[in-house]
mmCIF file of C-alpha atoms in Angstrom:
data_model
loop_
_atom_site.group_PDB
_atom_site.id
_atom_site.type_symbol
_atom_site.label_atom_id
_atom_site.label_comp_id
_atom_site.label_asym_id
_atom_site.label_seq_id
_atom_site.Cartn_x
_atom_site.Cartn_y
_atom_site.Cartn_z
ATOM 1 C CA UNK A 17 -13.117 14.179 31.552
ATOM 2 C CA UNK A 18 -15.381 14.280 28.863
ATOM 3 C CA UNK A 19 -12.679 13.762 26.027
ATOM 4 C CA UNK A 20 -11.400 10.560 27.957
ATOM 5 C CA UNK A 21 -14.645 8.839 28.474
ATOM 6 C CA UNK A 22 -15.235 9.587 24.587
ATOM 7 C CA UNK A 23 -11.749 8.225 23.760
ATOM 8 C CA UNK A 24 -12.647 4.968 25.669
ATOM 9 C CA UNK A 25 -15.923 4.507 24.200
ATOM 10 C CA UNK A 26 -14.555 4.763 20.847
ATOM 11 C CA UNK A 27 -11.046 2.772 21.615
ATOM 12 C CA UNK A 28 -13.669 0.125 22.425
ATOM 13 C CA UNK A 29 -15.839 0.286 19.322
ATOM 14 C CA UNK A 30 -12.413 -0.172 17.089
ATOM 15 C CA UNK A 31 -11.255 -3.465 19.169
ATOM 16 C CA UNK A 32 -14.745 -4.831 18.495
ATOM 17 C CA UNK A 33 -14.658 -3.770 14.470
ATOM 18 C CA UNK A 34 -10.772 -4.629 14.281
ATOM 19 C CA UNK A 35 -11.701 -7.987 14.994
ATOM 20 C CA UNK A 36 -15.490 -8.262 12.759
ATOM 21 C CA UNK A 37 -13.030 -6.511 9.690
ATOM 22 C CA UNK A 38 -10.051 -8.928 9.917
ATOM 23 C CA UNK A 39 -12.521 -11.626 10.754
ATOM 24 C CA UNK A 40 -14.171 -11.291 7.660
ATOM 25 C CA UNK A 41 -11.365 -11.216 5.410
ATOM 26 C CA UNK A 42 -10.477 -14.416 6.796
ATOM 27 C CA UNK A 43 -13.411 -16.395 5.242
ATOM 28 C CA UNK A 44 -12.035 -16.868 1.682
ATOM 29 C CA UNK A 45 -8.500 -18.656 2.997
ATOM 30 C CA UNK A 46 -10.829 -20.502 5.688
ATOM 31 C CA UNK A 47 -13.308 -21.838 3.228
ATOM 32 C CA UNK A 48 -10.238 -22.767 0.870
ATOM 33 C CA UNK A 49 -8.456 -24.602 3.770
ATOM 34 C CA UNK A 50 -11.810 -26.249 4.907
ATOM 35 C CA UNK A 51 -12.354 -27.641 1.624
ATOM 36 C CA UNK A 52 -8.531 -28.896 1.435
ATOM 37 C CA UNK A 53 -9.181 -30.628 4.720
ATOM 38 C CA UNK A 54 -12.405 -32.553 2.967
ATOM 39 C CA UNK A 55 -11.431 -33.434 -0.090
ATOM 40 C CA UNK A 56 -7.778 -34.333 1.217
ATOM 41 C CA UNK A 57 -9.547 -37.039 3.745
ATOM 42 C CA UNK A 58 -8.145 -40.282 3.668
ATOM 43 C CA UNK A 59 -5.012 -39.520 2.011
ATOM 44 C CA UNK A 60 -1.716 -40.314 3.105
ATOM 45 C CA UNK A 61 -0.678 -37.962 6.232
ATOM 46 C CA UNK A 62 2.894 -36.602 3.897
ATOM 47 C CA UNK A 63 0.601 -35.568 0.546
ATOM 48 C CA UNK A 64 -2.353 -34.226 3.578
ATOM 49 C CA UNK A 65 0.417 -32.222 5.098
ATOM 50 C CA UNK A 66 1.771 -30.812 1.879
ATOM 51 C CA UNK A 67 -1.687 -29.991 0.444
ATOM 52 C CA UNK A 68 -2.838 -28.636 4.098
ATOM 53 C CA UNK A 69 0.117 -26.736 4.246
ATOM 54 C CA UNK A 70 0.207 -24.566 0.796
ATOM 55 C CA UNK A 71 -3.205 -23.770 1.336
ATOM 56 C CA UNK A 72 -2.421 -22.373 4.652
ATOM 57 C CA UNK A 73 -0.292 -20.200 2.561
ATOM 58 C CA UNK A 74 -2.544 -19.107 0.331
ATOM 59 C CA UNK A 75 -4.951 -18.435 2.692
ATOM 60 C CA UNK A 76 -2.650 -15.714 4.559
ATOM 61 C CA UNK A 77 -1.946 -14.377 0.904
ATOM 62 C CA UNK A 78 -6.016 -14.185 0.756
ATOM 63 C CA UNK A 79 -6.506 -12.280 4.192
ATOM 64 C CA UNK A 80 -3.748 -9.869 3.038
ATOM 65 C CA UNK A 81 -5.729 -9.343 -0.469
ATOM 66 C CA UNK A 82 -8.953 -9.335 1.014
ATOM 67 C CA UNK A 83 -8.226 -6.939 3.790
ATOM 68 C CA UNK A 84 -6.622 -4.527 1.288
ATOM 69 C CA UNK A 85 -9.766 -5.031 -1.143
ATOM 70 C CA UNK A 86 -12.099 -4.161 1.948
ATOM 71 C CA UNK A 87 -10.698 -1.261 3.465
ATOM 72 C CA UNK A 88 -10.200 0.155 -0.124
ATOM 73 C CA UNK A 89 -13.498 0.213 -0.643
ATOM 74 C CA UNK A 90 -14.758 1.651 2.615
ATOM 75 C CA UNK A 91 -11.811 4.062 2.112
ATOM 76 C CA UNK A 92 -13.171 5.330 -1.251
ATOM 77 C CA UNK A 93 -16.581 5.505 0.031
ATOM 78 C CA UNK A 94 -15.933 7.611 3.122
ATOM 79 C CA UNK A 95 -12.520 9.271 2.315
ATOM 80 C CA UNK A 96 -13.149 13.018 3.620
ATOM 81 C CA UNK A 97 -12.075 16.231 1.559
ATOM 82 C CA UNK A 98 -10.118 18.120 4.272
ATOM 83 C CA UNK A 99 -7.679 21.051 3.362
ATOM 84 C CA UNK A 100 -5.096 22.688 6.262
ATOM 85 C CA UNK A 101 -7.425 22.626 9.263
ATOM 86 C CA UNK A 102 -6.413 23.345 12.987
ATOM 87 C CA UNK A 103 -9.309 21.361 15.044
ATOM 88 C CA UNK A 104 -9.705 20.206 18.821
ATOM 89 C CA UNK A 105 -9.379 16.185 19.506
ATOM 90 C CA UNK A 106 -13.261 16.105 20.926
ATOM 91 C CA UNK A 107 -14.355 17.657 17.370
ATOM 92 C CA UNK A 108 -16.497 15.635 14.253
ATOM 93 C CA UNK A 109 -13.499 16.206 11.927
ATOM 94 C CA UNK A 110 -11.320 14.600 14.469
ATOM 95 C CA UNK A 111 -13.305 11.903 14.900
ATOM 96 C CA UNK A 112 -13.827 11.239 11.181
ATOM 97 C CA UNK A 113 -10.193 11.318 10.951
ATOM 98 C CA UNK A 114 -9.769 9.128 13.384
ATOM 99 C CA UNK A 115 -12.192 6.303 11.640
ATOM 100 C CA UNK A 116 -10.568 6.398 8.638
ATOM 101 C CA UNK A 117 -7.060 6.374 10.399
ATOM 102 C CA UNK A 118 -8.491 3.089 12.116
ATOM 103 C CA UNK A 119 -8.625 2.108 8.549
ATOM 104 C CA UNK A 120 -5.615 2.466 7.094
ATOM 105 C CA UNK A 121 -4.359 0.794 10.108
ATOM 106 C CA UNK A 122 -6.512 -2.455 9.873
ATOM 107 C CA UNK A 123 -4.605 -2.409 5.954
ATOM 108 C CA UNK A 124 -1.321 -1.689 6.601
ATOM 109 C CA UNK A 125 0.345 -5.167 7.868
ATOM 110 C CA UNK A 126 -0.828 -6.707 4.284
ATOM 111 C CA UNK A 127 0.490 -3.286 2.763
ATOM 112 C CA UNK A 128 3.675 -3.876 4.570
ATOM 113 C CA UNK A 129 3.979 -7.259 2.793
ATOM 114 C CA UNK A 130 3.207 -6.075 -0.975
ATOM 115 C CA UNK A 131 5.084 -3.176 -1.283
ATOM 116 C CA UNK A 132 6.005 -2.296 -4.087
ATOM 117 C CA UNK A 133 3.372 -3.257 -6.056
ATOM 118 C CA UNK A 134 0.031 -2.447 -8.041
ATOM 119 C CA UNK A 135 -1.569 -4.058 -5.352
ATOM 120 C CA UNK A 136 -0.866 -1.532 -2.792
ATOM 121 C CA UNK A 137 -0.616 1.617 -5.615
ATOM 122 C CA UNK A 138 -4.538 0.241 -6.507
ATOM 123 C CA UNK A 139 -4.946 0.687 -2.236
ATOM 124 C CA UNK A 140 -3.323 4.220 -1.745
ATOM 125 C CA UNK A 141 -5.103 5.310 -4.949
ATOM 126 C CA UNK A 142 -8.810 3.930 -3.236
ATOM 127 C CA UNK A 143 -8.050 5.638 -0.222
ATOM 128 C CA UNK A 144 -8.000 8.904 -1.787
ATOM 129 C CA UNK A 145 -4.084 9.688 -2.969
ATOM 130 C CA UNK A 146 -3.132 11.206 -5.867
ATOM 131 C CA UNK A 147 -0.255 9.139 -7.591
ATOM 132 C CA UNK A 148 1.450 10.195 -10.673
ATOM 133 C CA UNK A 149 1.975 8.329 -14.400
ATOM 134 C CA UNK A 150 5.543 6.138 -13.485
ATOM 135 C CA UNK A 151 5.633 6.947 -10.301
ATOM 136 C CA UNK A 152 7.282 4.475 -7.624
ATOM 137 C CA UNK A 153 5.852 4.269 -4.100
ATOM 138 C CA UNK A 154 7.975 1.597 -2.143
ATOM 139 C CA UNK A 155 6.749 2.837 1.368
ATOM 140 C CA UNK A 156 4.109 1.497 3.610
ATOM 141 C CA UNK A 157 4.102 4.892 5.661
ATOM 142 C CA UNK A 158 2.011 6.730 4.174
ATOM 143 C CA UNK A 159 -0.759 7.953 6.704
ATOM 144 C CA UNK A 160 -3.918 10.173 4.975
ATOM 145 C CA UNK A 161 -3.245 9.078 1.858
ATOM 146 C CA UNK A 162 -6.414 11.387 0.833
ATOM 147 C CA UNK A 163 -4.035 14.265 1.649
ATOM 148 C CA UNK A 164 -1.117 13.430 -0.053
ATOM 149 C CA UNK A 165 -0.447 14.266 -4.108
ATOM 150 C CA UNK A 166 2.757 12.367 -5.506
ATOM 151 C CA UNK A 167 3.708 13.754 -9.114
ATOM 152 C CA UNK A 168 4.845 11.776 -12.466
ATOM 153 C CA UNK A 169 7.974 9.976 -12.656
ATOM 154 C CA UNK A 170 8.503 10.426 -8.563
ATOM 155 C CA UNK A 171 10.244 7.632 -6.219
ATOM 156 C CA UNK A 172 8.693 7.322 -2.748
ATOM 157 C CA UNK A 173 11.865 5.300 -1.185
ATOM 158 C CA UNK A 174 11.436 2.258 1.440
ATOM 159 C CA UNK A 175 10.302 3.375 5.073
ATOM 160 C CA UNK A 176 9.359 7.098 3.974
ATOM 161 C CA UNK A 177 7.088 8.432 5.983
ATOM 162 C CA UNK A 178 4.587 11.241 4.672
ATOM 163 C CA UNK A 179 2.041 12.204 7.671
ATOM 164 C CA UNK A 180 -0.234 15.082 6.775
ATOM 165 C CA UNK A 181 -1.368 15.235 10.476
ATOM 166 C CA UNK A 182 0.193 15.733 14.118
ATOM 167 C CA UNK A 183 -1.222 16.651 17.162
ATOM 168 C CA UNK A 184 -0.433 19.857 19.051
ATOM 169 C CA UNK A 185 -1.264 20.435 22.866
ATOM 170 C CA UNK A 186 -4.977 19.506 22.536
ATOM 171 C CA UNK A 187 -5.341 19.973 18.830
ATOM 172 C CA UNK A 188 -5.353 17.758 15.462
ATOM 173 C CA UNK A 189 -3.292 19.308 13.080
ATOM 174 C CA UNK A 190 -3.485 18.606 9.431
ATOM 175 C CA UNK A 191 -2.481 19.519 6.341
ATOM 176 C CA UNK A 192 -1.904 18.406 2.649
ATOM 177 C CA UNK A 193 1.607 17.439 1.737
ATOM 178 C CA UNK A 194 2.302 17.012 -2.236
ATOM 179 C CA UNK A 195 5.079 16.020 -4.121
ATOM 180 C CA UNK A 196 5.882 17.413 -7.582
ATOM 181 C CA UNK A 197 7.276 15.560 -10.531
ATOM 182 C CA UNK A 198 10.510 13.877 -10.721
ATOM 183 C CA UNK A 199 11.177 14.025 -6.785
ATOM 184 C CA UNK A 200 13.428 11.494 -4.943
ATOM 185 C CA UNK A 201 12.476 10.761 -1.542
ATOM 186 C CA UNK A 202 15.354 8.676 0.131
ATOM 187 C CA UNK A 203 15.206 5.719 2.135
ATOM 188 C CA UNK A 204 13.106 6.831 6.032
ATOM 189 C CA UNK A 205 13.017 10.764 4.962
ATOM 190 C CA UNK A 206 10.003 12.025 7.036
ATOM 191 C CA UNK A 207 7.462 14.400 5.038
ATOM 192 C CA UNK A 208 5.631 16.264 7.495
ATOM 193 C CA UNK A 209 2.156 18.312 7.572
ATOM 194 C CA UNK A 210 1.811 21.307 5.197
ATOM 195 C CA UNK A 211 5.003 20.410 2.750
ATOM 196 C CA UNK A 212 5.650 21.393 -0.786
ATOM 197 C CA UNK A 213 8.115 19.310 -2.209
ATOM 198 C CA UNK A 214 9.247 21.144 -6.319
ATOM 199 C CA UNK A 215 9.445 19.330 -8.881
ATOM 200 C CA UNK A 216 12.790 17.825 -9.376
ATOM 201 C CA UNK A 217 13.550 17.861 -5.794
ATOM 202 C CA UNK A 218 15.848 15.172 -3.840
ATOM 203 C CA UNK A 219 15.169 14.570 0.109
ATOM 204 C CA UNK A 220 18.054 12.895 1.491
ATOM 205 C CA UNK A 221 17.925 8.593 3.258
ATOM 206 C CA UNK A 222 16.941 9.593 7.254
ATOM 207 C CA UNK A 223 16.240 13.534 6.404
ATOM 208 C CA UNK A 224 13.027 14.944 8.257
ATOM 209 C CA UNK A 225 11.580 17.984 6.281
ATOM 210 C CA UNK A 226 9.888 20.063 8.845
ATOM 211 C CA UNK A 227 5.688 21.310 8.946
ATOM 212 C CA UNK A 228 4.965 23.590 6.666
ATOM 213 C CA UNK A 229 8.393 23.499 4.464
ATOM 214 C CA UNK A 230 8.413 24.491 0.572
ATOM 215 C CA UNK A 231 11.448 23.331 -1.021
ATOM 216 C CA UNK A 232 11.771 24.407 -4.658
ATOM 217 C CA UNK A 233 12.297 22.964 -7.794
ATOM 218 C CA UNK A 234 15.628 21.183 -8.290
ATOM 219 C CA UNK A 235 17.002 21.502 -4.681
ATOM 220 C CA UNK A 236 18.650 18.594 -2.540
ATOM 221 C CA UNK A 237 17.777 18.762 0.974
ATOM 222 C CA UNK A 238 19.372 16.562 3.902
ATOM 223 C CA UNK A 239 19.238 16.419 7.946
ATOM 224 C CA UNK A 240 17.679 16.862 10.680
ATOM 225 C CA UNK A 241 15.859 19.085 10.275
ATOM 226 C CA UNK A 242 16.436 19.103 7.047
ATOM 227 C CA UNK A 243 17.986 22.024 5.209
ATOM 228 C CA UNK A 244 19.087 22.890 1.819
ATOM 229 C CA UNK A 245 22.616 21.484 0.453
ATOM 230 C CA UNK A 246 22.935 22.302 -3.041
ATOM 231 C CA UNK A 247 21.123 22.370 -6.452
ATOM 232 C CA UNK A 248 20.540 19.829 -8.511
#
């Protein structure tokens, strides 16, 4: 009883900041469209509608950029230092978790839209992950990113999803996952809680490595669950 009416309270709170945080990254694009508006007054209503209409644009661009810059900086300023912990739902590290998961949340439809770029690689860094020199992130799935490591010269493929957490009965679950040097994660391969991907290491398109899995240097893994194949 006392878990749901906490989970209610705090549901609430995050509808009311949802809106104040996306709310505020609207103000650049609305100030730039306001302006177009005045100083396009009077013109003719084609060259209004073309002026109005690229600066609706780049005011959507804006939000996106300014709702990555925002929760990048709250990110960096709260991001938690949490190693392989086994906690209840009603606990303070669950609820911490559960603010900055609100976070990366509020980010991640403007991630979805600049991926891959230095844009979102500047984001996943702020929020606390540890990305690797010439390393390629292409995914917009990565939840925790202050518990995931990503080694040099490493491709994170489209749709991968690395989640260092999952619930069990009434526990949180999580767990660091990191990813040596020179990995390939294929296209929507799942990287779950607790994994230890070697350096060298290919995870098949679709392949869903299991909690808690150490795959060693060099190996190809594929399925579901994934299992070895062969060597590299």
């Amino acid at each position: 009883m006392l878990w749901k009416i906490t989970q209610n309270i705090l549901t609430t709170i995050v509808v009311l900041y949802t809106g104040i945080h996306w709310g505020l990254a609207c103000v650049p694009g609305l100030y730039l469209v306001l302006s177009v508006l005045e100083l396009t007054n009077g013109e003719l209503l084609f060259y209004r509608s073309f002026y109005i209409g690229i600066s609706l644009g780049i005011s959507y661009v804006m939000w996106m950029l300014t709702t990555i810059f925002m929760t990048s900086i709250l990110g960096f300023l709260f991001k938690p230092s949490i190693g392989s912990v086994r906690v209840p739902f009603l606990s303070f590290i669950s609820i911490r978790w559960g603010f900055l998961n609100v976070l990366d949340r509020l980010a991640k439809p403007s991630v979805h839209h600049m991926v891959p770029s230095w844009i979102t690689d500047f984001y996943y860094r702020a929020m606390g992950c540890k990305i690797g020199k010439n390393s390629f992130v292409s995914s917009d799935r990565i939840n925790d990113p202050y518990m995931v490591t990503i080694g040099d010269n490493s491709i994170i493929g489209s749709k991968v999803i690395i989640t260092p957490h999952l619930a069990e009965k009434n526990d949180l679950v999580l767990s660091p996952i990191s990813i040596g040097h020179n990995c390939l994660i294929g296209l929507g391969a799942q990287i779950n809680p607790g994994c230890i991907i070697g350096d060298g290491a290919v995870i098949a398109s679709r392949a869903i490595v299991p909690k808690y899995t150490t795959i060693p240097k060099g190996e190809v893994w594929a399925g579901i669950p994934a299992k070895r194949i062969k060597k590299k």
